[in-house]
Amino acid sequence: MILPVNLALAAPLSCESFTHNKTPYIDQSELSALIFGIERRRDEITSLYAYLNEIGSISISYDEFKDIEICLTKKDNRFFIRNRNVLLMALFSRIEHLSSVNNRVKKSEKNRILEILFNGDIYEVGAAIDATAVFKDEAAVDALGRLALESEKEIIIDDVLSALHLIGTETARVKVIELKRVKPNFRDDIDDYLQRW
């Protein structure tokens, strides 16, 4: 989901530096989004990918993540309200040293990420796949495997395979082999991942 880019930030990430880009006008009404789901137009997607590219070029601490989360929650801007989960999941996937975070806090974060993982918005799900891979545990592998089994979207399955490869455990490898049996259309992709294991 996160695209590589050469936009590394020189200063530590702050809410002000992160939300500096101009955001597009959102013409979908809140009622329409509630009834039909979020429908993003090209200019919104372009802005969203600009943020995702910026996020893809950084590493942050958990404290920086929490500061930006608080900031985004306070933003009274439709772009940030609609895309908050996408941005937060992408930011979470860039946290360094998650092992230093309290286990209770990690469990709470994981529960929130897993909830977003299955919510259906393709952009949120894609970012949540990357965030789930941060945990590198059996629960993350199981959740990613379940998502791949339930999805027919090629991009979701490709992202899950990439995340399982990133996790890199034997449990993740077994899950990829399992997916090969039930997702025959993806055998070549799965074989590529297994060869690189």
PDB file of C-alpha atoms in Angstrom:
ATOM      1  CA  MET A   1       0.000   0.000   0.000  1.00  0.00           C
ATOM      2  CA  ILE A   2       2.765   2.468   0.872  1.00  0.00           C
ATOM      3  CA  LEU A   3       4.648   3.589  -2.197  1.00  0.00           C
ATOM      4  CA  PRO A   4       8.422   4.201  -2.084  1.00  0.00           C
ATOM      5  CA  VAL A   5       9.450   7.819  -2.478  1.00  0.00           C
ATOM      6  CA  ASN A   6      12.408  10.113  -1.854  1.00  0.00           C
ATOM      7  CA  LEU A   7      10.656  12.596   0.457  1.00  0.00           C
ATOM      8  CA  ALA A   8      12.527  11.880   3.708  1.00  0.00           C
ATOM      9  CA  LEU A   9      11.777  14.405   6.413  1.00  0.00           C
ATOM     10  CA  ALA A  10      14.742  16.218   7.962  1.00  0.00           C
ATOM     11  CA  ALA A  11      13.000  17.105  11.245  1.00  0.00           C
ATOM     12  CA  PRO A  12      11.053  14.836  13.584  1.00  0.00           C
ATOM     13  CA  LEU A  13       7.506  14.319  12.409  1.00  0.00           C
ATOM     14  CA  SER A  14       4.970  16.621  14.024  1.00  0.00           C
ATOM     15  CA  CYS A  15       1.322  17.246  13.384  1.00  0.00           C
ATOM     16  CA  GLU A  16       2.078  20.601  11.805  1.00  0.00           C
ATOM     17  CA  SER A  17       4.684  19.179   9.443  1.00  0.00           C
ATOM     18  CA  PHE A  18       2.513  16.182   8.627  1.00  0.00           C
ATOM     19  CA  THR A  19      -0.692  18.070   7.849  1.00  0.00           C
ATOM     20  CA  HIS A  20       0.919  20.885   5.873  1.00  0.00           C
ATOM     21  CA  ASN A  21      -0.274  19.738   2.463  1.00  0.00           C
ATOM     22  CA  LYS A  22      -3.344  21.309   0.930  1.00  0.00           C
ATOM     23  CA  THR A  23      -6.316  18.987   1.169  1.00  0.00           C
ATOM     24  CA  PRO A  24      -8.913  18.607  -1.574  1.00  0.00           C
ATOM     25  CA  TYR A  25     -12.513  19.671  -1.457  1.00  0.00           C
ATOM     26  CA  ILE A  26     -14.726  16.687  -0.601  1.00  0.00           C
ATOM     27  CA  ASP A  27     -17.990  16.776  -2.520  1.00  0.00           C
ATOM     28  CA  GLN A  28     -19.504  13.516  -1.242  1.00  0.00           C
ATOM     29  CA  SER A  29     -21.966  14.325   1.522  1.00  0.00           C
ATOM     30  CA  GLU A  30     -21.603  12.734   4.925  1.00  0.00           C
ATOM     31  CA  LEU A  31     -25.001  11.073   4.463  1.00  0.00           C
ATOM     32  CA  SER A  32     -23.922   9.572   1.138  1.00  0.00           C
ATOM     33  CA  ALA A  33     -20.699   8.291   2.705  1.00  0.00           C
ATOM     34  CA  LEU A  34     -22.700   6.752   5.538  1.00  0.00           C
ATOM     35  CA  ILE A  35     -25.151   5.018   3.195  1.00  0.00           C
ATOM     36  CA  PHE A  36     -22.880   4.020   0.306  1.00  0.00           C
ATOM     37  CA  GLY A  37     -19.452   4.083   1.931  1.00  0.00           C
ATOM     38  CA  ILE A  38     -16.658   6.487   1.193  1.00  0.00           C
ATOM     39  CA  GLU A  39     -16.237   7.139  -2.510  1.00  0.00           C
ATOM     40  CA  ARG A  40     -12.978   8.948  -3.212  1.00  0.00           C
ATOM     41  CA  ARG A  41     -12.465  11.069  -6.309  1.00  0.00           C
ATOM     42  CA  ARG A  42      -9.134  11.393  -8.068  1.00  0.00           C
ATOM     43  CA  ASP A  43      -8.009  14.571  -6.270  1.00  0.00           C
ATOM     44  CA  GLU A  44      -8.730  13.007  -2.875  1.00  0.00           C
ATOM     45  CA  ILE A  45      -6.840   9.841  -3.835  1.00  0.00           C
ATOM     46  CA  THR A  46      -3.930  11.932  -5.128  1.00  0.00           C
ATOM     47  CA  SER A  47      -3.727  13.825  -1.822  1.00  0.00           C
ATOM     48  CA  LEU A  48      -4.064  10.603   0.156  1.00  0.00           C
ATOM     49  CA  TYR A  49      -1.190   9.002  -1.771  1.00  0.00           C
ATOM     50  CA  ALA A  50       0.926  12.119  -1.244  1.00  0.00           C
ATOM     51  CA  TYR A  51       0.527  11.582   2.503  1.00  0.00           C
ATOM     52  CA  LEU A  52       1.129   7.828   2.198  1.00  0.00           C
ATOM     53  CA  ASN A  53       4.303   8.490   0.222  1.00  0.00           C
ATOM     54  CA  GLU A  54       5.502  10.891   2.894  1.00  0.00           C
ATOM     55  CA  ILE A  55       4.747   8.318   5.587  1.00  0.00           C
ATOM     56  CA  GLY A  56       6.551   5.610   3.604  1.00  0.00           C
ATOM     57  CA  SER A  57       9.794   7.555   3.810  1.00  0.00           C
ATOM     58  CA  ILE A  58       9.961   7.876   7.598  1.00  0.00           C
ATOM     59  CA  SER A  59      10.324   5.970  10.823  1.00  0.00           C
ATOM     60  CA  ILE A  60       8.612   7.257  13.942  1.00  0.00           C
ATOM     61  CA  SER A  61       8.452   6.514  17.630  1.00  0.00           C
ATOM     62  CA  TYR A  62       5.274   5.395  19.345  1.00  0.00           C
ATOM     63  CA  ASP A  63       5.118   8.764  21.130  1.00  0.00           C
ATOM     64  CA  GLU A  64       5.254  10.607  17.791  1.00  0.00           C
ATOM     65  CA  PHE A  65       2.479   8.335  16.519  1.00  0.00           C
ATOM     66  CA  LYS A  66       0.284   9.171  19.528  1.00  0.00           C
ATOM     67  CA  ASP A  67       0.929  12.907  19.113  1.00  0.00           C
ATOM     68  CA  ILE A  68      -0.136  12.777  15.473  1.00  0.00           C
ATOM     69  CA  GLU A  69      -3.139  10.596  16.327  1.00  0.00           C
ATOM     70  CA  ILE A  70      -4.348  13.205  18.825  1.00  0.00           C
ATOM     71  CA  CYS A  71      -3.754  15.960  16.289  1.00  0.00           C
ATOM     72  CA  LEU A  72      -5.643  14.148  13.509  1.00  0.00           C
ATOM     73  CA  THR A  73      -8.527  13.446  15.869  1.00  0.00           C
ATOM     74  CA  LYS A  74      -8.844  17.174  16.526  1.00  0.00           C
ATOM     75  CA  LYS A  75      -8.691  18.160  12.846  1.00  0.00           C
ATOM     76  CA  ASP A  76     -12.045  19.494  11.712  1.00  0.00           C
ATOM     77  CA  ASN A  77     -11.335  18.841   8.059  1.00  0.00           C
ATOM     78  CA  ARG A  78     -13.369  16.373   6.003  1.00  0.00           C
ATOM     79  CA  PHE A  79     -10.286  14.982   4.266  1.00  0.00           C
ATOM     80  CA  PHE A  80      -8.672  14.048   7.587  1.00  0.00           C
ATOM     81  CA  ILE A  81     -11.942  12.831   9.085  1.00  0.00           C
ATOM     82  CA  ARG A  82     -12.589  10.522   6.105  1.00  0.00           C
ATOM     83  CA  ASN A  83      -9.011   9.294   5.816  1.00  0.00           C
ATOM     84  CA  ARG A  84      -7.932   9.276   9.468  1.00  0.00           C
ATOM     85  CA  ASN A  85      -7.808   5.473   9.747  1.00  0.00           C
ATOM     86  CA  VAL A  86      -5.795   5.132   6.532  1.00  0.00           C
ATOM     87  CA  LEU A  87      -3.225   7.659   7.731  1.00  0.00           C
ATOM     88  CA  LEU A  88      -3.051   6.268  11.267  1.00  0.00           C
ATOM     89  CA  MET A  89      -2.618   2.680  10.069  1.00  0.00           C
ATOM     90  CA  ALA A  90       0.122   3.767   7.665  1.00  0.00           C
ATOM     91  CA  LEU A  91       1.841   5.713  10.458  1.00  0.00           C
ATOM     92  CA  PHE A  92       1.567   2.755  12.838  1.00  0.00           C
ATOM     93  CA  SER A  93       3.328   0.543  10.307  1.00  0.00           C
ATOM     94  CA  ARG A  94       6.335   2.915  10.460  1.00  0.00           C
ATOM     95  CA  ILE A  95       6.830   2.760  14.252  1.00  0.00           C
ATOM     96  CA  GLU A  96      10.297   1.710  15.381  1.00  0.00           C
ATOM     97  CA  HIS A  97      10.907  -0.079  18.686  1.00  0.00           C
ATOM     98  CA  LEU A  98       7.337  -1.184  19.343  1.00  0.00           C
ATOM     99  CA  SER A  99       8.824  -3.735  21.755  1.00  0.00           C
ATOM    100  CA  SER A 100       9.398  -0.915  24.265  1.00  0.00           C
ATOM    101  CA  VAL A 101       5.649  -0.193  24.412  1.00  0.00           C
ATOM    102  CA  ASN A 102       3.605  -1.577  27.318  1.00  0.00           C
ATOM    103  CA  ASN A 103       1.895  -4.916  26.456  1.00  0.00           C
ATOM    104  CA  ARG A 104      -1.559  -3.650  27.453  1.00  0.00           C
ATOM    105  CA  VAL A 105      -1.167  -0.692  25.088  1.00  0.00           C
ATOM    106  CA  LYS A 106       0.088  -2.965  22.286  1.00  0.00           C
ATOM    107  CA  LYS A 107      -2.918  -5.251  22.753  1.00  0.00           C
ATOM    108  CA  SER A 108      -5.282  -2.290  22.546  1.00  0.00           C
ATOM    109  CA  GLU A 109      -3.583  -1.015  19.379  1.00  0.00           C
ATOM    110  CA  LYS A 110      -3.685  -4.493  17.840  1.00  0.00           C
ATOM    111  CA  ASN A 111      -7.415  -4.841  18.534  1.00  0.00           C
ATOM    112  CA  ARG A 112      -8.110  -1.510  16.849  1.00  0.00           C
ATOM    113  CA  ILE A 113      -5.957  -2.440  13.840  1.00  0.00           C
ATOM    114  CA  LEU A 114      -7.641  -5.834  13.458  1.00  0.00           C
ATOM    115  CA  GLU A 115     -11.052  -4.154  13.541  1.00  0.00           C
ATOM    116  CA  ILE A 116     -10.011  -1.824  10.714  1.00  0.00           C
ATOM    117  CA  LEU A 117      -8.451  -4.757   8.837  1.00  0.00           C
ATOM    118  CA  PHE A 118     -11.918  -6.209   8.226  1.00  0.00           C
ATOM    119  CA  ASN A 119     -13.979  -3.042   7.706  1.00  0.00           C
ATOM    120  CA  GLY A 120     -14.138  -3.150   3.900  1.00  0.00           C
ATOM    121  CA  ASP A 121     -12.701   0.258   2.884  1.00  0.00           C
ATOM    122  CA  ILE A 122      -9.917  -0.778   0.503  1.00  0.00           C
ATOM    123  CA  TYR A 123      -7.572   2.036   1.538  1.00  0.00           C
ATOM    124  CA  GLU A 124      -8.059   1.418   5.256  1.00  0.00           C
ATOM    125  CA  VAL A 125      -7.637  -2.330   4.805  1.00  0.00           C
ATOM    126  CA  GLY A 126      -4.446  -1.879   2.777  1.00  0.00           C
ATOM    127  CA  ALA A 127      -2.882   0.333   5.437  1.00  0.00           C
ATOM    128  CA  ALA A 128      -4.107  -1.975   8.223  1.00  0.00           C
ATOM    129  CA  ILE A 129      -2.383  -4.939   6.531  1.00  0.00           C
ATOM    130  CA  ASP A 130       0.954  -3.150   6.891  1.00  0.00           C
ATOM    131  CA  ALA A 131       0.128  -2.177  10.487  1.00  0.00           C
ATOM    132  CA  THR A 132      -0.835  -5.770  11.366  1.00  0.00           C
ATOM    133  CA  ALA A 133       2.522  -7.054  10.102  1.00  0.00           C
ATOM    134  CA  VAL A 134       4.306  -4.935  12.727  1.00  0.00           C
ATOM    135  CA  PHE A 135       3.235  -7.382  15.449  1.00  0.00           C
ATOM    136  CA  LYS A 136       4.902 -10.421  13.823  1.00  0.00           C
ATOM    137  CA  ASP A 137       2.954 -12.841  16.007  1.00  0.00           C
ATOM    138  CA  GLU A 138       0.590 -15.752  15.456  1.00  0.00           C
ATOM    139  CA  ALA A 139      -2.532 -13.601  15.910  1.00  0.00           C
ATOM    140  CA  ALA A 140      -1.322 -11.235  13.177  1.00  0.00           C
ATOM    141  CA  VAL A 141      -0.579 -14.163  10.853  1.00  0.00           C
ATOM    142  CA  ASP A 142      -4.022 -15.679  11.510  1.00  0.00           C
ATOM    143  CA  ALA A 143      -5.802 -12.365  10.891  1.00  0.00           C
ATOM    144  CA  LEU A 144      -3.912 -11.757   7.654  1.00  0.00           C
ATOM    145  CA  GLY A 145      -4.588 -15.317   6.499  1.00  0.00           C
ATOM    146  CA  ARG A 146      -8.297 -14.943   7.250  1.00  0.00           C
ATOM    147  CA  LEU A 147      -8.412 -11.678   5.310  1.00  0.00           C
ATOM    148  CA  ALA A 148      -6.767 -13.311   2.277  1.00  0.00           C
ATOM    149  CA  LEU A 149      -9.171 -16.255   2.457  1.00  0.00           C
ATOM    150  CA  GLU A 150     -12.210 -13.969   2.588  1.00  0.00           C
ATOM    151  CA  SER A 151     -11.060 -11.540  -0.104  1.00  0.00           C
ATOM    152  CA  GLU A 152     -11.294 -11.863  -3.853  1.00  0.00           C
ATOM    153  CA  LYS A 153      -9.448  -8.580  -4.466  1.00  0.00           C
ATOM    154  CA  GLU A 154      -6.047  -9.168  -5.998  1.00  0.00           C
ATOM    155  CA  ILE A 155      -4.483  -6.115  -4.356  1.00  0.00           C
ATOM    156  CA  ILE A 156      -5.564  -7.277  -0.890  1.00  0.00           C
ATOM    157  CA  ILE A 157      -4.188 -10.776  -1.422  1.00  0.00           C
ATOM    158  CA  ASP A 158      -0.909  -9.376  -2.802  1.00  0.00           C
ATOM    159  CA  ASP A 159      -0.586  -7.045   0.204  1.00  0.00           C
ATOM    160  CA  VAL A 160      -1.297  -9.932   2.598  1.00  0.00           C
ATOM    161  CA  LEU A 161       1.349 -12.117   0.918  1.00  0.00           C
ATOM    162  CA  SER A 162       3.857  -9.289   1.198  1.00  0.00           C
ATOM    163  CA  ALA A 163       2.991  -8.749   4.880  1.00  0.00           C
ATOM    164  CA  LEU A 164       3.297 -12.462   5.668  1.00  0.00           C
ATOM    165  CA  HIS A 165       6.676 -12.508   3.928  1.00  0.00           C
ATOM    166  CA  LEU A 166       7.716  -9.486   5.999  1.00  0.00           C
ATOM    167  CA  ILE A 167       6.660 -11.252   9.207  1.00  0.00           C
ATOM    168  CA  GLY A 168       8.895 -14.086   8.062  1.00  0.00           C
ATOM    169  CA  THR A 169       8.108 -16.664  10.739  1.00  0.00           C
ATOM    170  CA  GLU A 170       7.532 -20.360  10.132  1.00  0.00           C
ATOM    171  CA  THR A 171       3.865 -19.816  11.045  1.00  0.00           C
ATOM    172  CA  ALA A 172       3.638 -17.148   8.325  1.00  0.00           C
ATOM    173  CA  ARG A 173       5.262 -19.494   5.786  1.00  0.00           C
ATOM    174  CA  VAL A 174       2.772 -22.250   6.647  1.00  0.00           C
ATOM    175  CA  LYS A 175      -0.079 -19.747   6.211  1.00  0.00           C
ATOM    176  CA  VAL A 176       1.231 -18.832   2.742  1.00  0.00           C
ATOM    177  CA  ILE A 177       1.345 -22.544   1.811  1.00  0.00           C
ATOM    178  CA  GLU A 178      -2.227 -22.879   3.090  1.00  0.00           C
ATOM    179  CA  LEU A 179      -3.293 -19.951   0.903  1.00  0.00           C
ATOM    180  CA  LYS A 180      -1.709 -21.654  -2.109  1.00  0.00           C
ATOM    181  CA  ARG A 181      -4.139 -24.560  -1.717  1.00  0.00           C
ATOM    182  CA  VAL A 182      -7.272 -22.401  -1.464  1.00  0.00           C
ATOM    183  CA  LYS A 183      -6.324 -19.559  -3.830  1.00  0.00           C
ATOM    184  CA  PRO A 184      -5.249 -21.369  -7.019  1.00  0.00           C
ATOM    185  CA  ASN A 185      -5.330 -18.136  -9.058  1.00  0.00           C
ATOM    186  CA  PHE A 186      -2.439 -16.846  -6.956  1.00  0.00           C
ATOM    187  CA  ARG A 187      -0.182 -19.912  -7.120  1.00  0.00           C
ATOM    188  CA  ASP A 188       2.528 -18.225  -9.188  1.00  0.00           C
ATOM    189  CA  ASP A 189       2.671 -15.217  -6.847  1.00  0.00           C
ATOM    190  CA  ILE A 190       2.704 -17.495  -3.820  1.00  0.00           C
ATOM    191  CA  ASP A 191       5.482 -19.636  -5.313  1.00  0.00           C
ATOM    192  CA  ASP A 192       7.544 -16.462  -5.837  1.00  0.00           C
ATOM    193  CA  TYR A 193       7.169 -15.552  -2.165  1.00  0.00           C
ATOM    194  CA  LEU A 194       7.981 -19.083  -1.026  1.00  0.00           C
ATOM    195  CA  GLN A 195      11.150 -19.167  -3.157  1.00  0.00           C
ATOM    196  CA  ARG A 196      12.346 -15.936  -1.513  1.00  0.00           C
ATOM    197  CA  TRP A 197      11.588 -17.184   2.022  1.00  0.00           C
TER     198      TRP A 197
END
